[in-house]
């Protein structure tokens, strides 16, 4: 959806892909970036934002790389040379760079101007520019986050005049921006940056994968097998018992990280060319501590009130998880008192689904709180 519309100059917002750790946010956008790169688009590396880092400094370095690909570095225009010099200053010193305010823009404006110039060159080459900022929740400085989002948002909203048969028309630049991170970023950007962010970025909170989709993903293992080099230098195939598929799905609870973890351990557990349910069990015995730690890290980040609600839900049978019953289990007088917490766990964190009956969307958390999982084999 994003690439064809931006390439055609049509409105399409940037994408903010959020979710708890291990749900596959970064892997998803890396795959999108790989496909874009294969199509000849101009793609930045995955720009990970460590805690305390300067986001403008990292973005500036990435934009200089895109500028080289766009041929701007070889331009003899004085205007382009000055623009690149300013962005090199931001790349070296970051948001605190001291530019000459009398003759040039703020650092984030300099980045916006370069990104717009890159976008205009992309129109000429009929390609899209893709920018991916990862771990975006680590940008905790309000000023830095505001400048970063304004820089990217202004470039997404910039309209360029282009020649067409019969005259000139305005179009948006072929720029696509992806931000990935933990659900906390929804509050950081939405509440603190207001409507401007919402107009320019569409947020999706990823959910665990459906069991039927996981079964489909493993179908090739069961039917035709997975090609691998054998000890004779030929191509053999590793297959999987249907019972092993069922056990993998039951253990990972829809979590991509756990799906990868149990699959990895099952692959190396045996030496035969068929992965059995026994191999999955043997591999899971090694994976259990890591699986438990994965869920515990997610729970450890939750505020006390949210954790209290999850524990209250866990004490109730699924058919009794009404808003009223959960509130009562939390020692509240009415369901309305628990409403804001339930809303955050649903819309922000993606851990539960609200309805007539509340349910766990994050099934690994449910299993951890309500059963002996991961000690189930």
Short mmCIF file of C-alpha atoms in Angstrom, two decimals:
data_model
loop_
_atom_site.label_atom_id
_atom_site.label_comp_id
_atom_site.label_asym_id
_atom_site.label_seq_id
_atom_site.Cartn_x
_atom_site.Cartn_y
_atom_site.Cartn_z
CA UNK A 1 0.00 0.00 0.00
CA UNK A 2 2.66 2.51 1.04
CA UNK A 3 5.16 2.17 -1.80
CA UNK A 4 2.81 2.39 -4.82
CA UNK A 5 0.99 5.42 -3.42
CA UNK A 6 4.10 7.33 -2.39
CA UNK A 7 5.75 6.46 -5.71
CA UNK A 8 2.72 7.93 -7.49
CA UNK A 9 2.85 11.07 -5.35
CA UNK A 10 -0.38 10.26 -3.52
CA UNK A 11 -1.00 10.83 0.23
CA UNK A 12 0.09 7.97 2.46
CA UNK A 13 1.24 8.39 6.04
CA UNK A 14 4.41 7.03 7.56
CA UNK A 15 4.05 3.80 9.49
CA UNK A 16 4.66 3.27 13.19
CA UNK A 17 4.86 -0.47 13.93
CA UNK A 18 4.68 -1.15 17.67
CA UNK A 19 4.43 -4.24 19.84
CA UNK A 20 5.95 -6.09 22.74
CA UNK A 21 9.43 -7.56 22.48
CA UNK A 22 9.71 -10.56 20.19
CA UNK A 23 6.54 -9.97 18.19
CA UNK A 24 8.52 -9.37 14.98
CA UNK A 25 8.34 -5.59 14.43
CA UNK A 26 11.92 -5.09 13.29
CA UNK A 27 11.99 -8.31 11.29
CA UNK A 28 8.83 -7.27 9.44
CA UNK A 29 10.18 -3.85 8.41
CA UNK A 30 13.60 -5.30 7.57
CA UNK A 31 11.81 -7.61 5.15
CA UNK A 32 9.91 -4.66 3.66
CA UNK A 33 13.23 -2.82 3.27
CA UNK A 34 14.84 -5.85 1.60
CA UNK A 35 12.03 -6.01 -0.94
CA UNK A 36 12.29 -2.26 -1.58
CA UNK A 37 16.05 -2.52 -2.05
CA UNK A 38 15.56 -5.38 -4.51
CA UNK A 39 13.20 -3.10 -6.48
CA UNK A 40 15.98 -0.51 -6.74
CA UNK A 41 14.65 1.86 -4.07
CA UNK A 42 16.99 3.98 -1.95
CA UNK A 43 16.92 2.36 1.50
CA UNK A 44 18.66 3.38 4.71
CA UNK A 45 20.15 0.76 7.01
CA UNK A 46 18.05 -0.15 10.04
CA UNK A 47 18.74 2.88 12.26
CA UNK A 48 18.63 1.54 15.82
CA UNK A 49 18.22 4.18 18.52
CA UNK A 50 20.21 3.27 21.65
CA UNK A 51 19.14 4.91 24.90
CA UNK A 52 20.67 8.36 25.22
CA UNK A 53 21.74 8.58 21.58
CA UNK A 54 21.13 11.63 19.40
CA UNK A 55 18.51 10.66 16.79
CA UNK A 56 19.30 13.61 14.48
CA UNK A 57 22.95 12.60 14.38
CA UNK A 58 22.09 9.05 13.28
CA UNK A 59 19.52 10.27 10.77
CA UNK A 60 21.98 12.80 9.34
CA UNK A 61 24.58 10.10 8.69
CA UNK A 62 21.96 7.94 6.94
CA UNK A 63 20.76 10.87 4.81
CA UNK A 64 24.32 11.59 3.69
CA UNK A 65 24.47 8.00 2.44
CA UNK A 66 21.21 8.49 0.52
CA UNK A 67 22.53 11.78 -0.86
CA UNK A 68 25.52 9.95 -2.32
CA UNK A 69 23.22 7.44 -3.98
CA UNK A 70 21.09 10.27 -5.35
CA UNK A 71 24.19 11.86 -6.90
CA UNK A 72 24.05 14.98 -4.75
CA UNK A 73 27.63 14.66 -3.57
CA UNK A 74 28.88 15.27 -7.11
CA UNK A 75 26.61 18.26 -7.68
CA UNK A 76 28.35 21.55 -8.48
CA UNK A 77 25.44 23.64 -7.23
CA UNK A 78 26.56 25.95 -4.42
CA UNK A 79 23.18 25.47 -2.71
CA UNK A 80 23.63 21.68 -2.60
CA UNK A 81 27.18 22.02 -1.30
CA UNK A 82 26.07 24.25 1.57
CA UNK A 83 23.20 21.89 2.40
CA UNK A 84 25.50 18.87 2.57
CA UNK A 85 28.01 20.78 4.69
CA UNK A 86 25.33 21.64 7.24
CA UNK A 87 24.11 18.05 7.43
CA UNK A 88 27.70 16.83 7.83
CA UNK A 89 27.89 19.17 10.81
CA UNK A 90 24.77 17.60 12.31
CA UNK A 91 26.17 14.12 11.59
CA UNK A 92 29.31 15.01 13.51
CA UNK A 93 27.86 16.96 16.44
CA UNK A 94 24.19 16.00 16.57
CA UNK A 95 21.31 18.05 17.87
CA UNK A 96 23.63 20.32 19.83
CA UNK A 97 25.58 21.46 16.79
CA UNK A 98 26.11 25.21 16.68
CA UNK A 99 25.11 26.42 13.24
CA UNK A 100 25.25 30.02 12.18
CA UNK A 101 21.69 31.04 12.94
CA UNK A 102 22.05 34.17 10.83
CA UNK A 103 22.77 32.27 7.62
CA UNK A 104 21.30 28.83 8.08
CA UNK A 105 18.45 26.80 9.55
CA UNK A 106 18.15 24.78 12.73
CA UNK A 107 19.77 21.31 12.51
CA UNK A 108 16.45 19.48 12.07
CA UNK A 109 15.45 21.92 9.29
CA UNK A 110 18.75 21.23 7.52
CA UNK A 111 17.93 17.51 7.60
CA UNK A 112 14.43 18.17 6.27
CA UNK A 113 15.81 20.22 3.39
CA UNK A 114 18.25 17.46 2.43
CA UNK A 115 15.56 14.79 2.67
CA UNK A 116 13.29 16.87 0.43
CA UNK A 117 16.13 17.26 -2.08
CA UNK A 118 16.72 13.48 -2.02
CA UNK A 119 12.99 12.93 -2.55
CA UNK A 120 12.97 15.22 -5.58
CA UNK A 121 15.91 13.32 -7.07
CA UNK A 122 14.00 10.09 -6.37
CA UNK A 123 11.11 11.38 -8.52
CA UNK A 124 13.52 11.78 -11.42
CA UNK A 125 14.79 8.21 -10.96
CA UNK A 126 11.29 6.76 -10.38
CA UNK A 127 12.30 5.14 -7.08
CA UNK A 128 11.10 5.37 -3.49
CA UNK A 129 13.16 6.44 -0.46
CA UNK A 130 12.68 4.20 2.59
CA UNK A 131 13.80 5.20 6.09
CA UNK A 132 13.58 2.78 9.04
CA UNK A 133 14.14 3.97 12.62
CA UNK A 134 14.14 1.11 15.14
CA UNK A 135 13.83 1.09 18.96
CA UNK A 136 12.18 4.49 18.64
CA UNK A 137 10.94 4.40 22.25
CA UNK A 138 14.56 4.98 23.33
CA UNK A 139 14.38 8.60 22.12
CA UNK A 140 13.28 9.91 25.52
CA UNK A 141 14.39 13.52 25.13
CA UNK A 142 11.23 15.46 24.29
CA UNK A 143 13.06 18.10 22.26
CA UNK A 144 14.98 15.56 20.21
CA UNK A 145 11.86 13.46 19.58
CA UNK A 146 9.86 16.52 18.55
CA UNK A 147 12.52 17.66 16.09
CA UNK A 148 12.92 14.16 14.68
CA UNK A 149 9.19 13.71 14.08
CA UNK A 150 8.78 17.18 12.60
CA UNK A 151 11.71 16.59 10.25
CA UNK A 152 10.26 13.32 8.97
CA UNK A 153 6.68 14.56 8.97
CA UNK A 154 7.49 17.72 7.03
CA UNK A 155 9.29 15.68 4.37
CA UNK A 156 6.29 13.34 4.10
CA UNK A 157 3.96 16.31 3.66
CA UNK A 158 6.14 18.27 1.22
CA UNK A 159 4.57 18.89 -2.18
CA UNK A 160 6.76 19.22 -5.26
CA UNK A 161 5.75 20.73 -8.61
CA UNK A 162 6.37 18.40 -11.55
CA UNK A 163 5.79 18.77 -15.27
CA UNK A 164 3.07 16.69 -16.89
CA UNK A 165 1.46 16.88 -20.33
CA UNK A 166 -0.53 20.10 -20.40
CA UNK A 167 1.14 21.86 -17.50
CA UNK A 168 2.42 21.31 -13.97
CA UNK A 169 0.91 19.55 -10.95
CA UNK A 170 1.82 19.18 -7.28
CA UNK A 171 2.66 15.75 -5.85
CA UNK A 172 4.07 14.32 -2.64
CA UNK A 173 7.60 12.99 -2.53
CA UNK A 174 8.24 9.23 -2.89
CA UNK A 175 9.38 8.89 0.72
CA UNK A 176 8.27 6.11 3.08
CA UNK A 177 9.13 6.24 6.80
CA UNK A 178 8.85 3.30 9.20
CA UNK A 179 9.24 3.65 12.97
CA UNK A 180 9.41 0.48 15.06
CA UNK A 181 9.47 0.11 18.82
CA UNK A 182 7.75 -0.86 22.04
CA UNK A 183 4.14 0.18 22.79
CA UNK A 184 5.36 2.92 25.16
CA UNK A 185 6.10 5.05 22.11
CA UNK A 186 2.37 5.48 21.46
CA UNK A 187 2.14 7.66 24.58
CA UNK A 188 5.42 9.45 23.95
CA UNK A 189 4.45 10.51 20.44
CA UNK A 190 0.68 10.67 20.60
CA UNK A 191 0.09 12.39 23.92
CA UNK A 192 3.11 14.69 23.86
CA UNK A 193 3.26 15.54 20.16
CA UNK A 194 -0.48 15.75 19.53
CA UNK A 195 -2.44 15.80 16.31
CA UNK A 196 0.50 16.54 13.99
CA UNK A 197 2.04 13.13 14.66
CA UNK A 198 -1.32 11.36 14.20
CA UNK A 199 -1.90 13.10 10.86
CA UNK A 200 1.45 12.06 9.48
CA UNK A 201 1.95 8.57 10.95
CA UNK A 202 -0.43 5.61 11.15
CA UNK A 203 0.21 3.30 14.11
CA UNK A 204 -0.21 -0.48 14.03
CA UNK A 205 0.26 -2.62 17.15
CA UNK A 206 1.29 -6.12 16.13
CA UNK A 207 -0.46 -9.12 17.68
CA UNK A 208 0.75 -12.71 18.04
CA UNK A 209 0.42 -14.94 14.97
CA UNK A 210 -2.68 -17.09 14.54
CA UNK A 211 -2.19 -20.85 14.95
CA UNK A 212 -3.52 -21.54 11.44
CA UNK A 213 -0.92 -19.18 9.98
CA UNK A 214 1.85 -20.96 11.88
CA UNK A 215 0.53 -24.29 10.63
CA UNK A 216 0.62 -22.95 7.08
CA UNK A 217 4.19 -21.72 7.61
CA UNK A 218 5.26 -25.26 8.60
CA UNK A 219 3.31 -27.01 5.85
CA UNK A 220 6.35 -27.35 3.57
CA UNK A 221 8.21 -29.22 6.32
CA UNK A 222 5.44 -31.80 6.50
CA UNK A 223 4.65 -32.17 2.80
CA UNK A 224 7.82 -31.73 0.71
CA UNK A 225 10.48 -31.10 3.33
CA UNK A 226 13.10 -28.39 3.64
CA UNK A 227 16.14 -28.66 1.30
CA UNK A 228 19.54 -28.90 3.03
CA UNK A 229 23.02 -30.05 2.01
CA UNK A 230 23.75 -33.56 3.23
CA UNK A 231 27.06 -35.18 4.22
CA UNK A 232 27.64 -36.41 0.63
CA UNK A 233 27.48 -32.92 -0.83
CA UNK A 234 24.04 -33.54 -2.25
CA UNK A 235 20.71 -31.92 -1.42
CA UNK A 236 18.62 -33.78 1.12
CA UNK A 237 15.35 -32.81 2.77
CA UNK A 238 14.35 -32.42 6.39
CA UNK A 239 10.71 -33.13 7.13
CA UNK A 240 8.50 -32.82 10.18
CA UNK A 241 5.92 -35.07 11.78
CA UNK A 242 2.41 -33.58 12.06
CA UNK A 243 2.61 -34.26 15.80
CA UNK A 244 5.80 -32.18 15.96
CA UNK A 245 4.04 -29.30 14.19
CA UNK A 246 1.19 -29.45 16.70
CA UNK A 247 3.64 -29.36 19.60
CA UNK A 248 5.63 -26.42 18.20
CA UNK A 249 2.42 -24.42 17.80
CA UNK A 250 1.21 -25.33 21.29
CA UNK A 251 4.50 -24.32 22.88
CA UNK A 252 5.15 -20.98 21.12
CA UNK A 253 1.63 -19.58 21.76
CA UNK A 254 1.73 -17.44 18.63
CA UNK A 255 4.87 -15.53 19.65
CA UNK A 256 7.30 -15.15 16.70
CA UNK A 257 10.34 -15.11 19.01
CA UNK A 258 9.22 -18.31 20.74
CA UNK A 259 8.31 -19.88 17.39
CA UNK A 260 11.87 -19.23 16.24
CA UNK A 261 13.28 -20.43 19.56
CA UNK A 262 11.46 -23.77 19.70
CA UNK A 263 12.07 -24.36 15.99
CA UNK A 264 15.78 -23.74 16.37
CA UNK A 265 16.07 -26.11 19.33
CA UNK A 266 13.97 -28.81 17.64
CA UNK A 267 16.09 -28.62 14.48
CA UNK A 268 19.30 -29.40 16.36
CA UNK A 269 17.80 -31.85 18.87
CA UNK A 270 17.91 -34.90 16.58
CA UNK A 271 20.11 -36.35 13.84
CA UNK A 272 17.46 -37.92 11.60
CA UNK A 273 15.93 -36.31 8.51
CA UNK A 274 12.51 -36.18 10.20
CA UNK A 275 11.87 -33.82 13.13
CA UNK A 276 9.74 -35.72 15.61
CA UNK A 277 7.62 -34.65 18.53
CA UNK A 278 10.34 -36.13 20.74
CA UNK A 279 12.86 -33.77 19.13
CA UNK A 280 10.60 -30.81 19.88
CA UNK A 281 10.26 -31.90 23.51
CA UNK A 282 14.01 -32.38 23.86
CA UNK A 283 14.70 -28.96 22.33
CA UNK A 284 12.11 -27.25 24.51
CA UNK A 285 13.80 -28.53 27.65
CA UNK A 286 16.79 -26.38 26.69
CA UNK A 287 14.62 -23.44 25.61
CA UNK A 288 12.39 -23.21 28.71
CA UNK A 289 14.55 -20.78 30.71
CA UNK A 290 14.82 -18.41 27.75
CA UNK A 291 11.09 -18.67 27.04
CA UNK A 292 10.23 -17.85 30.64
CA UNK A 293 12.70 -14.94 30.69
CA UNK A 294 11.12 -13.56 27.51
CA UNK A 295 7.67 -13.33 29.12
CA UNK A 296 9.06 -12.12 32.44
CA UNK A 297 10.81 -9.20 30.69
CA UNK A 298 7.51 -8.08 29.21
CA UNK A 299 5.69 -8.37 32.53
CA UNK A 300 8.53 -6.63 34.34
CA UNK A 301 8.03 -3.45 32.28
CA UNK A 302 4.34 -3.12 33.16
CA UNK A 303 3.10 -0.61 35.75
CA UNK A 304 1.68 -2.12 38.94
CA UNK A 305 -1.95 -1.44 37.99
CA UNK A 306 -1.63 -3.17 34.63
CA UNK A 307 0.10 -6.16 36.20
CA UNK A 308 -2.64 -6.29 38.83
CA UNK A 309 -5.29 -6.51 36.12
CA UNK A 310 -3.52 -9.33 34.30
CA UNK A 311 -3.19 -11.27 37.53
CA UNK A 312 -6.87 -10.68 38.28
CA UNK A 313 -7.82 -11.98 34.85
CA UNK A 314 -5.62 -15.03 35.39
CA UNK A 315 -7.48 -15.96 38.56
CA UNK A 316 -10.81 -16.12 36.68
CA UNK A 317 -11.94 -18.84 34.27
CA UNK A 318 -12.14 -17.52 30.66
CA UNK A 319 -15.95 -17.61 30.70
CA UNK A 320 -16.05 -15.36 33.78
CA UNK A 321 -13.67 -12.61 32.65
CA UNK A 322 -16.20 -9.80 32.49
CA UNK A 323 -15.20 -6.21 33.22
CA UNK A 324 -17.19 -6.31 36.45
CA UNK A 325 -15.66 -9.58 37.66
CA UNK A 326 -12.14 -8.39 36.87
CA UNK A 327 -12.73 -5.08 38.67
CA UNK A 328 -14.05 -6.96 41.68
CA UNK A 329 -10.96 -9.18 41.70
CA UNK A 330 -8.88 -5.98 41.73
CA UNK A 331 -10.87 -4.73 44.76
CA UNK A 332 -12.57 -1.96 42.77
CA UNK A 333 -16.13 -0.92 43.47
CA UNK A 334 -17.10 -0.69 39.79
CA UNK A 335 -15.90 -1.75 36.35
CA UNK A 336 -15.39 1.88 35.33
CA UNK A 337 -12.48 2.18 37.76
CA UNK A 338 -10.62 -0.54 35.89
CA UNK A 339 -11.61 0.79 32.47
CA UNK A 340 -8.54 2.97 31.73
CA UNK A 341 -6.17 0.12 32.64
CA UNK A 342 -8.03 -2.33 30.41
CA UNK A 343 -7.99 0.20 27.58
CA UNK A 344 -4.20 0.60 27.80
CA UNK A 345 -3.63 -3.15 27.91
CA UNK A 346 -5.77 -3.47 24.80
CA UNK A 347 -5.11 -0.49 22.54
CA UNK A 348 -1.57 0.46 23.62
CA UNK A 349 0.10 -2.78 24.65
CA UNK A 350 -1.91 -5.31 22.66
CA UNK A 351 -1.87 -7.80 25.54
CA UNK A 352 -5.64 -8.26 26.02
CA UNK A 353 -8.82 -7.94 23.97
CA UNK A 354 -11.74 -6.13 25.59
CA UNK A 355 -15.29 -7.24 24.94
CA UNK A 356 -18.26 -8.67 26.76
CA UNK A 357 -15.64 -11.07 28.03
CA UNK A 358 -12.03 -9.90 28.27
CA UNK A 359 -9.44 -12.28 26.86
CA UNK A 360 -5.68 -12.53 26.50
CA UNK A 361 -4.38 -11.57 23.07
CA UNK A 362 -0.82 -12.31 24.23
CA UNK A 363 -1.26 -16.04 24.75
CA UNK A 364 2.24 -16.66 26.12
CA UNK A 365 1.50 -14.26 28.99
CA UNK A 366 -1.81 -16.02 29.59
CA UNK A 367 -0.09 -19.42 29.63
CA UNK A 368 2.60 -18.15 32.01
CA UNK A 369 0.04 -16.74 34.45
CA UNK A 370 -2.56 -19.49 34.28
CA UNK A 371 -0.68 -22.76 33.76
CA UNK A 372 2.60 -24.58 34.24
CA UNK A 373 3.93 -23.19 30.94
CA UNK A 374 6.79 -23.27 30.01
CA UNK A 375 7.28 -26.37 32.19
CA UNK A 376 4.76 -28.38 30.18
CA UNK A 377 6.80 -31.11 28.43
#
